[in-house]
mmCIF file of C-alpha atoms in Angstrom:
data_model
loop_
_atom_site.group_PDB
_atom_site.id
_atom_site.type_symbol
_atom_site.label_atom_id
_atom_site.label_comp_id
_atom_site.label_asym_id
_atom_site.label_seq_id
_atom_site.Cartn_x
_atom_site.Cartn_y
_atom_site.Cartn_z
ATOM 1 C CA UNK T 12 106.879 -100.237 7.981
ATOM 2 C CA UNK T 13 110.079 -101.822 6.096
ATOM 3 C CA UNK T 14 109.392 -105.596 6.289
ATOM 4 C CA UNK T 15 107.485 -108.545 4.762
ATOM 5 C CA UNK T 16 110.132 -108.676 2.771
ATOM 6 C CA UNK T 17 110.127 -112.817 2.762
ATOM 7 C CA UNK T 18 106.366 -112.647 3.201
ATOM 8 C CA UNK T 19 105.888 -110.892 -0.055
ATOM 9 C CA UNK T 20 107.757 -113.563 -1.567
ATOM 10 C CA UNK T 21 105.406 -116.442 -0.081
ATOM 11 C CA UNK T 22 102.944 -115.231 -1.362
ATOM 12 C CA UNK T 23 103.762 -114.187 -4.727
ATOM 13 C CA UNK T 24 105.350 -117.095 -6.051
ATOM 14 C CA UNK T 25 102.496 -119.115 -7.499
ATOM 15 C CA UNK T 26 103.009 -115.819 -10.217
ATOM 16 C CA UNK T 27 106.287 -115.915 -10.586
ATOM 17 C CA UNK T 28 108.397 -116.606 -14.197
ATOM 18 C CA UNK T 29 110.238 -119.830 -13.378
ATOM 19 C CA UNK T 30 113.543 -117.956 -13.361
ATOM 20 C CA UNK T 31 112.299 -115.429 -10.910
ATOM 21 C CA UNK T 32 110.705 -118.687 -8.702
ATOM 22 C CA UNK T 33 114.705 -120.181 -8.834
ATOM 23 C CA UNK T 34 115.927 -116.822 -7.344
ATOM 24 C CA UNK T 35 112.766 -116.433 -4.848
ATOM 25 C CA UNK T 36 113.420 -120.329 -3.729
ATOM 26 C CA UNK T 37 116.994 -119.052 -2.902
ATOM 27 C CA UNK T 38 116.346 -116.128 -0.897
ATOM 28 C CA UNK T 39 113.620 -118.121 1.199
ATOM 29 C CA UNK T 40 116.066 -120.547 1.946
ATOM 30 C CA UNK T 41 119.230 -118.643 2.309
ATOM 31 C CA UNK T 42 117.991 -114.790 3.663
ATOM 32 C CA UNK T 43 120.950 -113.668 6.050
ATOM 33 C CA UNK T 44 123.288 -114.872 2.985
ATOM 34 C CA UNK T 45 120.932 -112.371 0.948
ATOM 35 C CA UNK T 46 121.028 -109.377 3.281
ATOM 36 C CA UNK T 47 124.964 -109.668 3.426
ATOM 37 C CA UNK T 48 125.388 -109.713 -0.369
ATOM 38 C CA UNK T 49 125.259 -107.898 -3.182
ATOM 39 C CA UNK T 50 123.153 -108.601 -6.482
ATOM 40 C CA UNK T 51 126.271 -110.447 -8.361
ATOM 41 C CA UNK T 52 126.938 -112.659 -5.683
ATOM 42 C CA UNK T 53 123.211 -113.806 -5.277
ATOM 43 C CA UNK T 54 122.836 -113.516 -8.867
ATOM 44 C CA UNK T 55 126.004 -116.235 -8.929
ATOM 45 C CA UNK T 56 124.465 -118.464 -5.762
ATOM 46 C CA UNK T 57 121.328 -118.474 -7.412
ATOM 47 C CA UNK T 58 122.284 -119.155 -10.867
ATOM 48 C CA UNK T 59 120.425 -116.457 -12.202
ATOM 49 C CA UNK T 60 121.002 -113.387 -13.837
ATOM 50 C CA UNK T 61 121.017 -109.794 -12.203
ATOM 51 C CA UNK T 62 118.356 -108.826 -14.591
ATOM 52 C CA UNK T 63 116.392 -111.716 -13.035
ATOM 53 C CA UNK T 64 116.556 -110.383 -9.831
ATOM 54 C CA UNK T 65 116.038 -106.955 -11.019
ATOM 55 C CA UNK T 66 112.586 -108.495 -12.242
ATOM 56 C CA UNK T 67 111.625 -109.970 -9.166
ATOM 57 C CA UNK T 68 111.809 -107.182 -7.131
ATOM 58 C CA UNK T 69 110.084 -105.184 -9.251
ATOM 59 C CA UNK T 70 107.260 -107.931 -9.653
ATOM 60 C CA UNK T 71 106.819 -107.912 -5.712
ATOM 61 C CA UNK T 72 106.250 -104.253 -6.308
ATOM 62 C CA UNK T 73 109.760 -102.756 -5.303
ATOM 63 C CA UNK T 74 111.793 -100.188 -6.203
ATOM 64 C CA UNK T 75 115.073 -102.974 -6.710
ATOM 65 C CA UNK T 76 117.251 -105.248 -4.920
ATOM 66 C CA UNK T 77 118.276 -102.606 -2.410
ATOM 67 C CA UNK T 78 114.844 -102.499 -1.389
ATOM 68 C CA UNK T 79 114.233 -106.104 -1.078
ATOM 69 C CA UNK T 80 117.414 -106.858 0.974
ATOM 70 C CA UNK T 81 116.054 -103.939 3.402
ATOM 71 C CA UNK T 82 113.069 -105.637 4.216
ATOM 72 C CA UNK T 83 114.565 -109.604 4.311
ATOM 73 C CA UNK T 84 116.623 -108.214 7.222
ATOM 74 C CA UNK T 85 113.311 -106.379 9.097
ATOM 75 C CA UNK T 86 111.867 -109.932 8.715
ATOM 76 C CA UNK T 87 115.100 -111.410 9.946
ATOM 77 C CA UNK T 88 114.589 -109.405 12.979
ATOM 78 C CA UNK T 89 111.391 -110.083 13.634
ATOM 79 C CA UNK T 90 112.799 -114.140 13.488
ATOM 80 C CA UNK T 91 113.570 -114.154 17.566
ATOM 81 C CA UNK T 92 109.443 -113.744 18.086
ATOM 82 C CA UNK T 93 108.573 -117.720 18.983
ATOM 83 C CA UNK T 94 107.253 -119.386 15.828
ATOM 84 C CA UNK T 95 103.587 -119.965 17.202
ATOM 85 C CA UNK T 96 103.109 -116.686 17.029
ATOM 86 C CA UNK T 97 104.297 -115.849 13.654
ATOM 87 C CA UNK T 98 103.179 -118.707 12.061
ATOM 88 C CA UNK T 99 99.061 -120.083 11.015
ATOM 89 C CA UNK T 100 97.625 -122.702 12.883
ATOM 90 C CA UNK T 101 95.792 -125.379 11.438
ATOM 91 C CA UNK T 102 92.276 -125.871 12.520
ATOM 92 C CA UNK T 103 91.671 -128.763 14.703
ATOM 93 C CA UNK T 104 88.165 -129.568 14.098
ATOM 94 C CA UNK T 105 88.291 -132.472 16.821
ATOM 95 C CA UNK T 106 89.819 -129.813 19.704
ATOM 96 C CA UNK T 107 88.538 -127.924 22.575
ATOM 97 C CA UNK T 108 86.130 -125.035 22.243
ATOM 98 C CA UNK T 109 89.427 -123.039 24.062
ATOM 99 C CA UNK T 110 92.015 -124.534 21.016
ATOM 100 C CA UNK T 111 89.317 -122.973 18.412
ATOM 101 C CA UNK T 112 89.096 -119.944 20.197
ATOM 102 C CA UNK T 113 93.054 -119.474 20.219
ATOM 103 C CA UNK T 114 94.006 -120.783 16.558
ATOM 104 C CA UNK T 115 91.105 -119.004 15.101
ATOM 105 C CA UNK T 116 91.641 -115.810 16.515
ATOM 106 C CA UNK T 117 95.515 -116.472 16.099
ATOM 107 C CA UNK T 118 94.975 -116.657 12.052
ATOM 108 C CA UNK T 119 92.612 -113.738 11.842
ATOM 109 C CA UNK T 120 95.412 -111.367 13.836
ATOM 110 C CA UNK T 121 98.460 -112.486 11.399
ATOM 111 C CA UNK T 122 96.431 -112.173 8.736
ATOM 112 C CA UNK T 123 96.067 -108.742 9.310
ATOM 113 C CA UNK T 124 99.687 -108.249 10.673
ATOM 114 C CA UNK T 125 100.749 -109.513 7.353
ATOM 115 C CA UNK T 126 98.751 -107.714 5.222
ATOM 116 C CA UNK T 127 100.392 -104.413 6.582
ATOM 117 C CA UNK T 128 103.481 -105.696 5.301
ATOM 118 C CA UNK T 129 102.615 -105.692 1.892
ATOM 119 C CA UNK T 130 99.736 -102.971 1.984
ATOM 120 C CA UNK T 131 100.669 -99.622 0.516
ATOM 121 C CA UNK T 132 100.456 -96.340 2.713
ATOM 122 C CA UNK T 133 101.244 -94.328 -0.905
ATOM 123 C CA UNK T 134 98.588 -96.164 -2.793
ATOM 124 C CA UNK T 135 95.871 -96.430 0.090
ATOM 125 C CA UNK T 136 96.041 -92.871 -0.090
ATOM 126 C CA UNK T 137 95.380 -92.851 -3.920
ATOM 127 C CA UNK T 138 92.549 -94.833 -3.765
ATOM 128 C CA UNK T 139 91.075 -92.716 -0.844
ATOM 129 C CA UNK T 140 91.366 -89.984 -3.209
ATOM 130 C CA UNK T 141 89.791 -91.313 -6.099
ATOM 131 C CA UNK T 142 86.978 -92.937 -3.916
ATOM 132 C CA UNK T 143 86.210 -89.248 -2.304
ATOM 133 C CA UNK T 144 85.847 -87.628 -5.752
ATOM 134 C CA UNK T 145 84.059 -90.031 -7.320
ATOM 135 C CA UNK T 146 80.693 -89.309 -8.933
ATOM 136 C CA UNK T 147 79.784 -93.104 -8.411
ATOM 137 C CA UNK T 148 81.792 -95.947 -6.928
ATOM 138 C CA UNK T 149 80.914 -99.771 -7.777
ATOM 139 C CA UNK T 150 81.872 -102.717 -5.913
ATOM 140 C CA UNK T 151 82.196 -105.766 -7.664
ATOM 141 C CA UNK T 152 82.607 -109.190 -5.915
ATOM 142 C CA UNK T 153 81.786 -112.596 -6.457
ATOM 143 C CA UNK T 154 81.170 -115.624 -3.422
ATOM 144 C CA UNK T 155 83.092 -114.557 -0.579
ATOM 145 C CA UNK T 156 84.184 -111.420 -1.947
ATOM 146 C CA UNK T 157 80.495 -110.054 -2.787
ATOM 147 C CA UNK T 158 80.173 -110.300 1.264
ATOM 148 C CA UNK T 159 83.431 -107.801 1.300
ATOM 149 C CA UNK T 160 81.661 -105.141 -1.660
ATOM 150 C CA UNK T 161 78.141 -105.446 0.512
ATOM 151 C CA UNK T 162 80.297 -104.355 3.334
ATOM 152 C CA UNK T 163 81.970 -101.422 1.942
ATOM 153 C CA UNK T 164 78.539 -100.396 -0.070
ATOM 154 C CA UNK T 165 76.718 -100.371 3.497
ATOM 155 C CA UNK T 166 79.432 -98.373 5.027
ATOM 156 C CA UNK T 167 79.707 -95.755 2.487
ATOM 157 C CA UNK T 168 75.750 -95.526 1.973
ATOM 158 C CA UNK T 169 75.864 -94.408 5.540
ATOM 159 C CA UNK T 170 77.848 -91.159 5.010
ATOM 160 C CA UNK T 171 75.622 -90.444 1.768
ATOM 161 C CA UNK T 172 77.861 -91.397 -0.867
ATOM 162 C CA UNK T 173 76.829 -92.727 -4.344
ATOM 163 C CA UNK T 174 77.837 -96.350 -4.359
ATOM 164 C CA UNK T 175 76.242 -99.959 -5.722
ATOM 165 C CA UNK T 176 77.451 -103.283 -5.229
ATOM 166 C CA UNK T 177 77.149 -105.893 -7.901
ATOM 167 C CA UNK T 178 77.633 -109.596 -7.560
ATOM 168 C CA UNK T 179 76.888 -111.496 -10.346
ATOM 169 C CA UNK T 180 78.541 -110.537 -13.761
ATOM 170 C CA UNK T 181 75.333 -109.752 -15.355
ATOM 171 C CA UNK T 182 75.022 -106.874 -13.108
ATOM 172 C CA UNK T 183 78.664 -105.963 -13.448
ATOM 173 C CA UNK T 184 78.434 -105.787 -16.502
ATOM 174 C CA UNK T 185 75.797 -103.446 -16.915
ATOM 175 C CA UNK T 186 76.780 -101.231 -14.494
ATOM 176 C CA UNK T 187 80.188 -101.001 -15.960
ATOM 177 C CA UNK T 188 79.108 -100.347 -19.491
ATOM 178 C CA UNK T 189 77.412 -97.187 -17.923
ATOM 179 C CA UNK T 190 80.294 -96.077 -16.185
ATOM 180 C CA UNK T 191 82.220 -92.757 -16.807
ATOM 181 C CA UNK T 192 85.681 -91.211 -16.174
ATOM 182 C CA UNK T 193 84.184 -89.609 -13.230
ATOM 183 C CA UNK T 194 83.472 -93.096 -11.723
ATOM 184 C CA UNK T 195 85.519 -95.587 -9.771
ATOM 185 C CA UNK T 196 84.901 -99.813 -10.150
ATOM 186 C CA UNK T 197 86.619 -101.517 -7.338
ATOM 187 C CA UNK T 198 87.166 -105.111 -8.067
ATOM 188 C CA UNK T 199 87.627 -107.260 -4.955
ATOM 189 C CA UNK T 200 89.052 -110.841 -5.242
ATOM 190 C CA UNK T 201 91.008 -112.589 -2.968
ATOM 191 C CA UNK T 202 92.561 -114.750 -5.513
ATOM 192 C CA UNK T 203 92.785 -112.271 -8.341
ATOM 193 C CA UNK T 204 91.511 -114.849 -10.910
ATOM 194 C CA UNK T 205 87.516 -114.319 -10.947
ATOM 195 C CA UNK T 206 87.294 -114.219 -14.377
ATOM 196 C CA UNK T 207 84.033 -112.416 -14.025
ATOM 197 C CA UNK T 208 86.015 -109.623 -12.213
ATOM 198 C CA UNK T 209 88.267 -109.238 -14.518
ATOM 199 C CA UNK T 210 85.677 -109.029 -17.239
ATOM 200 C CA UNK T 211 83.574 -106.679 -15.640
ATOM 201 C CA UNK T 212 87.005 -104.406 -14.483
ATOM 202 C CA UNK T 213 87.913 -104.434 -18.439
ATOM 203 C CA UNK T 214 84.822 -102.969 -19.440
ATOM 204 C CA UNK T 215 85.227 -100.492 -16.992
ATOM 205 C CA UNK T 216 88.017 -99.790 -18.146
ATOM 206 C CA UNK T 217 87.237 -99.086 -21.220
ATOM 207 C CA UNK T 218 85.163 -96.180 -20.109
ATOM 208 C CA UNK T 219 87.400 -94.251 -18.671
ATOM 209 C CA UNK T 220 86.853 -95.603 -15.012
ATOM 210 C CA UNK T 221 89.285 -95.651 -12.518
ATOM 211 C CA UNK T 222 89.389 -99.225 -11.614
ATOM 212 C CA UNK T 223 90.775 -100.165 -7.848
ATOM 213 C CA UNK T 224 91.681 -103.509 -7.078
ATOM 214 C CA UNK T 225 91.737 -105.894 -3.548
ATOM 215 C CA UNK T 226 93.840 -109.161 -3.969
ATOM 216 C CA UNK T 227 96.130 -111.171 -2.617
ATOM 217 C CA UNK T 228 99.866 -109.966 -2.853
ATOM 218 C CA UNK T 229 101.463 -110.561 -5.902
ATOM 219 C CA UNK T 230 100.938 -110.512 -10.000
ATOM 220 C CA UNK T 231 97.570 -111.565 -11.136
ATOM 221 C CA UNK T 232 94.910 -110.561 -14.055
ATOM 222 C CA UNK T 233 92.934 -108.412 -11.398
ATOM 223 C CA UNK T 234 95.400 -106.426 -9.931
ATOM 224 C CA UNK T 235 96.909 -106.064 -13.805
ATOM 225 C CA UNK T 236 94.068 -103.781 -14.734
ATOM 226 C CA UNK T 237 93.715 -101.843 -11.768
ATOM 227 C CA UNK T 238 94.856 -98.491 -11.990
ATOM 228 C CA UNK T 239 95.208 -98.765 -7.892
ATOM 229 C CA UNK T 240 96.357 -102.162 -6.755
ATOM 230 C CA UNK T 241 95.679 -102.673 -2.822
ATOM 231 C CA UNK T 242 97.187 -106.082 -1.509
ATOM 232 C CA UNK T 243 96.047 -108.361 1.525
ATOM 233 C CA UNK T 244 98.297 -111.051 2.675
ATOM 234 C CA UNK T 245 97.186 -114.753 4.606
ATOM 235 C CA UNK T 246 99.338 -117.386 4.191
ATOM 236 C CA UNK T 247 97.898 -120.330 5.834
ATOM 237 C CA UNK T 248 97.504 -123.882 3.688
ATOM 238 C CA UNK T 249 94.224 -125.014 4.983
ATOM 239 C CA UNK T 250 91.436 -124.368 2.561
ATOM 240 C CA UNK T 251 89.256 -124.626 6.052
ATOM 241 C CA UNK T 252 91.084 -121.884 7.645
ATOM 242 C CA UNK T 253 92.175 -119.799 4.527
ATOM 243 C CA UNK T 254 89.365 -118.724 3.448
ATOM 244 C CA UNK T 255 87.927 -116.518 6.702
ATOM 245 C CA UNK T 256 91.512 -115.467 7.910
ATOM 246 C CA UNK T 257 91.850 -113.628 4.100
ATOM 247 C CA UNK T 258 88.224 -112.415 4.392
ATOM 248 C CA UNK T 259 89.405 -111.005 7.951
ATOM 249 C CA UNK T 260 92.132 -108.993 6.213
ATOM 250 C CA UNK T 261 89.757 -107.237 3.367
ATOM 251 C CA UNK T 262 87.525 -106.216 5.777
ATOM 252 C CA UNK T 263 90.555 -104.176 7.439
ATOM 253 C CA UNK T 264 91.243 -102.605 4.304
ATOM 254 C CA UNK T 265 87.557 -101.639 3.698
ATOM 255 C CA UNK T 266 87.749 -100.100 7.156
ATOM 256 C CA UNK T 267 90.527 -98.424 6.478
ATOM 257 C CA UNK T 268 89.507 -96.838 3.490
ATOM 258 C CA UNK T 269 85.903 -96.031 4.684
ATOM 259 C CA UNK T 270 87.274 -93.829 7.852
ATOM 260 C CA UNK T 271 89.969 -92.535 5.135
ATOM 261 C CA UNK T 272 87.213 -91.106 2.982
ATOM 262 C CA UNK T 273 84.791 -90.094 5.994
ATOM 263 C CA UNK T 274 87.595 -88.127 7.485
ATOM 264 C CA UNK T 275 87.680 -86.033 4.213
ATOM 265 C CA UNK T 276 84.444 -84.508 4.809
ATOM 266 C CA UNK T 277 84.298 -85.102 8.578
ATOM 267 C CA UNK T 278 81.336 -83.379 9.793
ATOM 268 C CA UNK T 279 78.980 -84.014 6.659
ATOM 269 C CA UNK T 280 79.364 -87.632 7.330
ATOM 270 C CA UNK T 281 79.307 -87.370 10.651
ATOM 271 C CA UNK T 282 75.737 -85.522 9.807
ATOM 272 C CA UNK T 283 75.288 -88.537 7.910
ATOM 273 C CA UNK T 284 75.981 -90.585 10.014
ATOM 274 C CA UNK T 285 73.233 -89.172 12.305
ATOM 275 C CA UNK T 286 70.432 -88.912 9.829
ATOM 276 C CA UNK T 287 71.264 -92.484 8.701
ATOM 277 C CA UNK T 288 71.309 -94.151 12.468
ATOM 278 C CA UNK T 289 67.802 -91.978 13.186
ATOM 279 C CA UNK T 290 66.469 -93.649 10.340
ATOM 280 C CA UNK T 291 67.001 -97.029 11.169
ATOM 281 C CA UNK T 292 66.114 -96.996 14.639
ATOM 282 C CA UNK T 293 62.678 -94.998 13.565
ATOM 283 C CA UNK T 294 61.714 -98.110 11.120
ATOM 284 C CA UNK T 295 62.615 -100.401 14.090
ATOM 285 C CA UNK T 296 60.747 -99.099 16.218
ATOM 286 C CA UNK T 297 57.324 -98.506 14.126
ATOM 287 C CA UNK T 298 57.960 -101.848 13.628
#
């Protein structure tokens, strides 16, 4: 999928060098003048150099301007879709049960047709990899990410692999301090400035781990030490509605990765699977 484009932009530009912001303010405001020129005319319009542009679309994870200008014009095509349904909706605490249903709902579903802009297919399939050799994987979250690493912990307990979640640093960091090349952290953080994260990732690191990150699109000091950098998008203003609509869009990662690795050894964690579900419903019922 070739878009998201202007999307990636959004939401990178709280990490953007000031120069690159001048040249990312441009192209938001002027894309069809973008996708019909080449770098040393929007270098000129911009008043920036080409270098600076270079930069940018390397720091929204691009292979160059080319690239960029490719997906501006998917997202230009996708402009003749009504705006209130490519657009957040703020959350109208004093509406009808029916408007909460709709904007609610509405946010969750961009949030995850966003994030496939600006999710990688090649590096999805890395961390899949890694994930299904791994000796050990350990999730690390903090606050409404630790929700996110319980969630992927549970699901890969199920199919018998070796996995803890920790969500407090002190745990982090003692599981990371034990870690080996044969293990995987994976830091999740919506923001990608827990420092707590990025302290227990470092350590990690240091190890020999393979560290996979979940963050928000763009440059920040959790996705810098990942080895694997997975993105999630949600671009909504509203602290109320931010904050579930982003949560929304990790959890479709997780899932996506969790079927990824289960379909590498498809009938042993389908076994699993089995054993696991037998289990549970035994201790329910001597209950």
């Amino acid at each position: 999928m070739l878009n998201g484009g202007l999307i990636g932009i959004k939401e990178a530009m709280e990490s953007l060098k000031p120069m690159e912001q001048k040249v990312a303010q441009y192209i938001l405001e002027h894309p069809e003048t973008v996708v019909n020129a080449s770098v040393q005319k929007v270098a000129e319009l911009a008043g920036v150099s080409e270098a600076t542009i270079i930069r940018l679309a390397r720091s929204l994870h691009l292979k160059g301007f080319q690239e960029l200008k490719l997906r501006i014009a998917a997202d230009l095509a996708k402009a003749s879709i009504p705006a209130d349904r490519t657009s957040y909706q703020e959350i109208q605490i004093d509406g009808t049960v029916q408007d909460l249903i709709q904007s609610i709902s509405h946010n969750n579903m961009l949030s995850i047709q966003d994030t496939l802009t600006v999710l990688s297919p090649k590096d999805v399939e890395r961390a899949i990899d890694c994930l299904s050799e791994a000796r050990r994987v350990y999730f690390f979250g903090v606050g409404a990410s630790a929700v996110i690493a319980q969630d992927f912990k549970q699901k890969l307990s199920r199919i018998n692999r070796w996995c803890e979640a920790a969500t407090d640093f002190d745990s982090q960091a003692t599981l990371a301090a034990n870690m080996t090349e044969e293990d995987v952290a994976f830091g999740i953080s919506y923001s990608g400035q827990t420092e707590n994260i990025i302290q227990s990732l470092e350590i990690a690191k240091a190890t020999g781990a393979t560290v996979i990150s979940l963050t928000k699109f763009g440059n920040n000091p959790v996705a810098e030490t990942a080895d694997i950098r997975l993105f999630t998008s949600s671009l909504e203003q509203s602290i109320r509605s931010g904050a579930m609509a982003s949560r929304i869009a990790q959890l479709n990662v997780i899932d996506i990765l969790y079927v990824g690795i289960a379909s590498r050894t498809y009938e042993e964690s389908i076994q699993a699977l089995e054993k696991t579900r037998k289990a549970v419903s035994g201790s329910k019922r001597n209950g």
